[in-house]
PDB file of C-alpha atoms and ligand atoms in Angstrom:
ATOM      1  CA  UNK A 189     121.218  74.493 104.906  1.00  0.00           C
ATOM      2  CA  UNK A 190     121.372  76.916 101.739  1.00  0.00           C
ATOM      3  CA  UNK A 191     124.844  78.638 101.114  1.00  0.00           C
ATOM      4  CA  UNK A 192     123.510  80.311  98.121  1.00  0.00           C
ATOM      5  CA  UNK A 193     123.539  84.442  98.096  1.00  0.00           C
ATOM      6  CA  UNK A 194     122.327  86.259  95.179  1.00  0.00           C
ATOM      7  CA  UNK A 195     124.017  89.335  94.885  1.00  0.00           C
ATOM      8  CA  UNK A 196     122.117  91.424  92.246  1.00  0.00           C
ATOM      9  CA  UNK A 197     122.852  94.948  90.760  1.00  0.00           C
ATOM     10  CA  UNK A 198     120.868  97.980  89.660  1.00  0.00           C
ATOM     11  CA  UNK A 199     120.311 100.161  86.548  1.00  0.00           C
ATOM     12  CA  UNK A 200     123.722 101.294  84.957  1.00  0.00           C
ATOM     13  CA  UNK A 201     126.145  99.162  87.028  1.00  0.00           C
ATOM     14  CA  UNK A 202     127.113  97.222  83.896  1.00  0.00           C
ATOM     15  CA  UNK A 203     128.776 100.973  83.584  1.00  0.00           C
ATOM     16  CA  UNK A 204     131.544 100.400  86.301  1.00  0.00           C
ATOM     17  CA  UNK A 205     134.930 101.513  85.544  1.00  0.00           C
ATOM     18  CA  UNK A 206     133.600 102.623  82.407  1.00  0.00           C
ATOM     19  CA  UNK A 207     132.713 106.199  83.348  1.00  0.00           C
ATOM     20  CA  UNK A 208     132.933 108.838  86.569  1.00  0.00           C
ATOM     21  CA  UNK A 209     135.936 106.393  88.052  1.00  0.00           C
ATOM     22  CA  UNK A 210     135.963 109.653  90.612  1.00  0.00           C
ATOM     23  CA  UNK A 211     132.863 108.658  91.642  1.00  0.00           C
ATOM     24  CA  UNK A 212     132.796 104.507  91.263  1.00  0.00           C
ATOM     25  CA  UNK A 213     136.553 103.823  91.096  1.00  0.00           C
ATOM     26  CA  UNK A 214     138.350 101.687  88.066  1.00  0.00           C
ATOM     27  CA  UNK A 215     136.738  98.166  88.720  1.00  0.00           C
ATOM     28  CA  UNK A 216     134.211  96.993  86.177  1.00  0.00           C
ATOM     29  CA  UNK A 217     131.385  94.755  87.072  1.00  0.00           C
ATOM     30  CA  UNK A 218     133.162  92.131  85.662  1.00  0.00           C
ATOM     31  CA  UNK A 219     135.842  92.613  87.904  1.00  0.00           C
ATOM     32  CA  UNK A 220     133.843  93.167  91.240  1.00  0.00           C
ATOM     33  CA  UNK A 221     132.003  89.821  90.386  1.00  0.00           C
ATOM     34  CA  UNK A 222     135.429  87.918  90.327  1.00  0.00           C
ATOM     35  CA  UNK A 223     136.021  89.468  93.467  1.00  0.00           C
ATOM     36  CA  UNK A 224     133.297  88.538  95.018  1.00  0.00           C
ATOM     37  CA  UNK A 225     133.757  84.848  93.929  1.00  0.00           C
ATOM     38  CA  UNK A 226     136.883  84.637  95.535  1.00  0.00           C
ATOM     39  CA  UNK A 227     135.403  85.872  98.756  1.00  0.00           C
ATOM     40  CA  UNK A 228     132.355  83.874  98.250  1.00  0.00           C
ATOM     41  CA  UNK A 229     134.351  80.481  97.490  1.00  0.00           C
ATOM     42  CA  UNK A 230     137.127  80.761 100.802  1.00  0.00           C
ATOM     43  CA  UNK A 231     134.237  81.752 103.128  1.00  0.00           C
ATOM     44  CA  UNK A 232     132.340  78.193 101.411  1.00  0.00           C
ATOM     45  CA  UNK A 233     129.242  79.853 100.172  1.00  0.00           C
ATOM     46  CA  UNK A 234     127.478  79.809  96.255  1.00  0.00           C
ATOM     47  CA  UNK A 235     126.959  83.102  94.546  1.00  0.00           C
ATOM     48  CA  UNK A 236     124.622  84.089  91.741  1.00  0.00           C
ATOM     49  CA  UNK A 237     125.763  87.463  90.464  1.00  0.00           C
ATOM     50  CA  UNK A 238     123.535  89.550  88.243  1.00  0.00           C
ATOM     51  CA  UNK A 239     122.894  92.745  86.807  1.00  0.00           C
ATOM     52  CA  UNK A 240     120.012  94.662  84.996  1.00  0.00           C
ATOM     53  CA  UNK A 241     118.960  97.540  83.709  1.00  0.00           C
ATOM     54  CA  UNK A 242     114.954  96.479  84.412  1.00  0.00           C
ATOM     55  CA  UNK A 243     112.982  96.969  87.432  1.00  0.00           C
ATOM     56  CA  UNK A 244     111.212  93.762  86.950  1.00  0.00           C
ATOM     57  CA  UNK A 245     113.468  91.424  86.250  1.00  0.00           C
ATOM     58  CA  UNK A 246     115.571  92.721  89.761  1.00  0.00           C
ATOM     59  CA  UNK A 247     112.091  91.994  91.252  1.00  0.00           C
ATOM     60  CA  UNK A 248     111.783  88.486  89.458  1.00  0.00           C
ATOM     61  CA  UNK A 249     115.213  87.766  90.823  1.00  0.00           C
ATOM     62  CA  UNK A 250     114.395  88.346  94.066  1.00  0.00           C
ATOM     63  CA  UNK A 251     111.332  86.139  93.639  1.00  0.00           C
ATOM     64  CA  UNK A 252     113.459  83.244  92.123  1.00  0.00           C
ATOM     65  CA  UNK A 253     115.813  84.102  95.259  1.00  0.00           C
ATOM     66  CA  UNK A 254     112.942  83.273  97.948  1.00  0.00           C
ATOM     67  CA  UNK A 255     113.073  79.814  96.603  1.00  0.00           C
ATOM     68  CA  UNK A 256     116.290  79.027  97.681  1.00  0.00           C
ATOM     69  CA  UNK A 257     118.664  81.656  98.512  1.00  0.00           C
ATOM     70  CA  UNK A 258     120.272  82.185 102.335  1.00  0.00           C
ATOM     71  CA  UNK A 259     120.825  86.080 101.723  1.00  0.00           C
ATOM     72  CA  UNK A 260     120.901  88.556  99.446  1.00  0.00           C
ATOM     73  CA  UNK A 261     123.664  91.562  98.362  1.00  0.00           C
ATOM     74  CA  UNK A 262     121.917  94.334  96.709  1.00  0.00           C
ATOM     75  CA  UNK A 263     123.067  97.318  95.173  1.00  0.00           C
ATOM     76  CA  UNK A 264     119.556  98.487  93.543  1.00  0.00           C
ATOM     77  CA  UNK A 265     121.730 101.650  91.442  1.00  0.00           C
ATOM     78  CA  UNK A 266     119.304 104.179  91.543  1.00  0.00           C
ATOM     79  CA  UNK A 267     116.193 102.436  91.971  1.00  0.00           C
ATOM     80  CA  UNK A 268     117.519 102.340  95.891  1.00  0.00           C
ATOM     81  CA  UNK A 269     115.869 105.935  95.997  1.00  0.00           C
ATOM     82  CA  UNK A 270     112.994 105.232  94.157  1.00  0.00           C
ATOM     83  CA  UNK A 271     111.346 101.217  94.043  1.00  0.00           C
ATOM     84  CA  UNK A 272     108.674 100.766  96.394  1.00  0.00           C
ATOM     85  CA  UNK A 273     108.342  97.375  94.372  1.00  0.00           C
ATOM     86  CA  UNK A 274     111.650  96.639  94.978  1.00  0.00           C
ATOM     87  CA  UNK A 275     110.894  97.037  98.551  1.00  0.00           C
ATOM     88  CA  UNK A 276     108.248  95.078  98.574  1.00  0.00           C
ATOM     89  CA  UNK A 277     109.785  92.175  96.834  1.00  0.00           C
ATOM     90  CA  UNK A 278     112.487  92.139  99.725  1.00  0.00           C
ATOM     91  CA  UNK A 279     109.902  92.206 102.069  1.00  0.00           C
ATOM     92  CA  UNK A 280     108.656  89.333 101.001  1.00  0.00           C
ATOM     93  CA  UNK A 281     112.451  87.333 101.512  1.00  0.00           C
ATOM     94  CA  UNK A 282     113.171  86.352 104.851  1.00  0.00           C
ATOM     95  CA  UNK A 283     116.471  85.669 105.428  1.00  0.00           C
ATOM     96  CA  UNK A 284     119.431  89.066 105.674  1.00  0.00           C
ATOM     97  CA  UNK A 285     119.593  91.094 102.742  1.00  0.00           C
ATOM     98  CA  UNK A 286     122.716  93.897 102.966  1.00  0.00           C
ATOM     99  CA  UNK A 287     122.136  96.434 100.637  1.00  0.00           C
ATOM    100  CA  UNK A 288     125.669  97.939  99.026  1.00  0.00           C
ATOM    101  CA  UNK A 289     126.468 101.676  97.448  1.00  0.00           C
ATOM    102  CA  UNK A 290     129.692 102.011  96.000  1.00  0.00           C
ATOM    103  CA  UNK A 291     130.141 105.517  96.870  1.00  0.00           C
ATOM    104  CA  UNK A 292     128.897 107.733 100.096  1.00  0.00           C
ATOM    105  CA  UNK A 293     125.158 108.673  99.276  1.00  0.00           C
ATOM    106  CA  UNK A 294     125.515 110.724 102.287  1.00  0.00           C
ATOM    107  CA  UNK A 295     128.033 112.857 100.460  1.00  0.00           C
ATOM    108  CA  UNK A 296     125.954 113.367  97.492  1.00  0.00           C
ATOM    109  CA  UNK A 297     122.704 115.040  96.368  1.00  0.00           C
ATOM    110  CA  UNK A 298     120.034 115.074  99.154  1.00  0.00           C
ATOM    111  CA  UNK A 299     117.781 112.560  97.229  1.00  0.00           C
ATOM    112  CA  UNK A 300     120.549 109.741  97.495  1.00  0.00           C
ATOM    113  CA  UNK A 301     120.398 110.131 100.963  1.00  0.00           C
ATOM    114  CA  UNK A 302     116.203 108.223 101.196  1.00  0.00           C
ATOM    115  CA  UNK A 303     116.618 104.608 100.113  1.00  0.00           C
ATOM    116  CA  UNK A 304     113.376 102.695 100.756  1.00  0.00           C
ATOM    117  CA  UNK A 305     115.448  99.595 100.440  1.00  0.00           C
ATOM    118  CA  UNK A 306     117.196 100.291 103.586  1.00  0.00           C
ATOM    119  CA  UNK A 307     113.166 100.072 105.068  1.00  0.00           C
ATOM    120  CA  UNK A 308     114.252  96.261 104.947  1.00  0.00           C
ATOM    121  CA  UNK A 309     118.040  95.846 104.588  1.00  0.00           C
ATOM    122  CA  UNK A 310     119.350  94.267 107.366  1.00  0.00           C
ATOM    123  CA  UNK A 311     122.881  96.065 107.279  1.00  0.00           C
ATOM    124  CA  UNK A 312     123.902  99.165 104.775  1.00  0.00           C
ATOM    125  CA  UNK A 313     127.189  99.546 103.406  1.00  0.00           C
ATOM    126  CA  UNK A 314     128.001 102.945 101.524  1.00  0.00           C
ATOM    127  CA  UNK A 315     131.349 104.646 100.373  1.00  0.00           C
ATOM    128  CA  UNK A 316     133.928 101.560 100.917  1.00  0.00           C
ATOM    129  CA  UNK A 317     134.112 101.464  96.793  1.00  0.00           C
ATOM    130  CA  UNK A 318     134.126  97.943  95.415  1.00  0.00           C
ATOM    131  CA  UNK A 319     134.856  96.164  98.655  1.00  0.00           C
ATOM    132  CA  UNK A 320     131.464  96.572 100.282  1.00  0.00           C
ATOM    133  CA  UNK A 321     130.483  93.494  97.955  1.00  0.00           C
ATOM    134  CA  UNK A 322     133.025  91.826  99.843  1.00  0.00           C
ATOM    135  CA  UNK A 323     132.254  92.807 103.271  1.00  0.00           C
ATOM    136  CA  UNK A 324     128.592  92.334 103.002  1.00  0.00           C
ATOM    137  CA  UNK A 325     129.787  88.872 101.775  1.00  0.00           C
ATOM    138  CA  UNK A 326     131.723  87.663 104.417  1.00  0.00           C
ATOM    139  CA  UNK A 327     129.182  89.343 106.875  1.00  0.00           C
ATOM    140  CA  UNK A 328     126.545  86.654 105.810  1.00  0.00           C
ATOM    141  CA  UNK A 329     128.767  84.035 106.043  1.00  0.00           C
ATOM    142  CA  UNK A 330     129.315  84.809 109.853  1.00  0.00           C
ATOM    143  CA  UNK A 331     125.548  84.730 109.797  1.00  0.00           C
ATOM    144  CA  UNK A 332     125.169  81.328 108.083  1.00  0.00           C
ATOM    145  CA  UNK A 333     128.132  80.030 110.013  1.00  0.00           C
ATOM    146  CA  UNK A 334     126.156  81.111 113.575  1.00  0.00           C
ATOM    147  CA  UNK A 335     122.749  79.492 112.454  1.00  0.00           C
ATOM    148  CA  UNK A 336     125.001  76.413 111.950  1.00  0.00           C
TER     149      UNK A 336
HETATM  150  O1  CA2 B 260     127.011 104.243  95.001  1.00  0.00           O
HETATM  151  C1  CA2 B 260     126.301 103.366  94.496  1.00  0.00           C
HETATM  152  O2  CA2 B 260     126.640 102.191  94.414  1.00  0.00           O
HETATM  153  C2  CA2 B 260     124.957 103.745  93.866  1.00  0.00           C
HETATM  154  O3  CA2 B 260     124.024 102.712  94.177  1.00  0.00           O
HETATM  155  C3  CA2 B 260     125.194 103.822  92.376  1.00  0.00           C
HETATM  156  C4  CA2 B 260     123.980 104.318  91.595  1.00  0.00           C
HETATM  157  C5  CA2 B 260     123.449 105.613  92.192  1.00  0.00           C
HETATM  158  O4  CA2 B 260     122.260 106.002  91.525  1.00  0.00           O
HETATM  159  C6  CA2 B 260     123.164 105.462  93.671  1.00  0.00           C
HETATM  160  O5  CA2 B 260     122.700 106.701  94.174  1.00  0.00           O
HETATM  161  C7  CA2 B 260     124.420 105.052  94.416  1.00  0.00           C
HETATM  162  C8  CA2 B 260     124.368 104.593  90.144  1.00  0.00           C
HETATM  163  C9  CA2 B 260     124.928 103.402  89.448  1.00  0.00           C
HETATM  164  C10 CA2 B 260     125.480 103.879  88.160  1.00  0.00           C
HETATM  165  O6  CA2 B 260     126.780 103.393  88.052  1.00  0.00           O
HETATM  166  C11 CA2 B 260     127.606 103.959  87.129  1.00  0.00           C
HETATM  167  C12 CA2 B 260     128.886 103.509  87.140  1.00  0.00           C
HETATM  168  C13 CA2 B 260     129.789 104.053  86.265  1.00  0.00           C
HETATM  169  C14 CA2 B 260     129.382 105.034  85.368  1.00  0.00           C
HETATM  170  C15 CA2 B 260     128.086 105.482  85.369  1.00  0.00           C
HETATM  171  C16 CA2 B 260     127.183 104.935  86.253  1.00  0.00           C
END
């Protein structure tokens, strides 16, 4: 049985700890992705970590995800409020897929408050900075660990 997760990033991410720390914290990308490798590697599952700027190649990713992949972590940036091919895409995955937000869209503007990714997500984790990788992490490895 697959222990592989792909855990896959959104427009501007590659900007952690970069700019508006108020908002996103210190971490960079770099750093959550270590993070999440330590996590990933004492609960005995494979990551693929990636991040892009492009619609389409989050979609592609996805798509090579399908193939063999046992979950996905997403944090889609701001496409969460606005891909309906993103959506679709994860539709066509079957097993969980958490989406992650660094920081409380509730708090925010009103439009960060829709995500059409959350249409398919099975769990949602928003405003628990940088550690909401992790959780959503060890959360499919319960999963994987009850499907045997
Ligand atoms: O809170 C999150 O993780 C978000 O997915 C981040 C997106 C935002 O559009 C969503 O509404 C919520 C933005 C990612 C941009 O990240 C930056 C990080 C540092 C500096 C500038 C942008």
């Amino acid at each position: 049985m697959s222990r592989l997760v792909y855990v896959l990033n959104g427009p501007n991410l590659n900007l952690l700890g970069k700019r508006q720390p108020q908002i996103y914290g210190h971490e960079t990308l770099a750093d959550v992705e270590a993070a999440c490798r330590e996590v990933a590697a004492a609960a005995g599952l494979e990551i693929r970590f990636h991040q892009s700027n492009a619609e389409f190649q989050i979609i592609d990713l996805i798509h090579e995800a399908r193939e063999t992949a046992a979950g996905i972590v997403i944090n889609p940036g701001a496409l969460t409020h606005t891909s309906v091919a993103i959506l679709d895409a994860l539709n066509a995955f079957e097993p969980p897929v958490f989406e992650v937000h660094i920081s409380n869209v509730h708090k925010r503007e009103a439009f960060r408050r829709h995500s059409y990714v959350s249409l398919r997500a099975d769990g949602v984790i928003a405003g628990f900075g940088t550690q909401g990788y992790e959780l959503a992490l060890l959360r499919l490895a319960r999963l994987l660990e009850a499907d045997g």
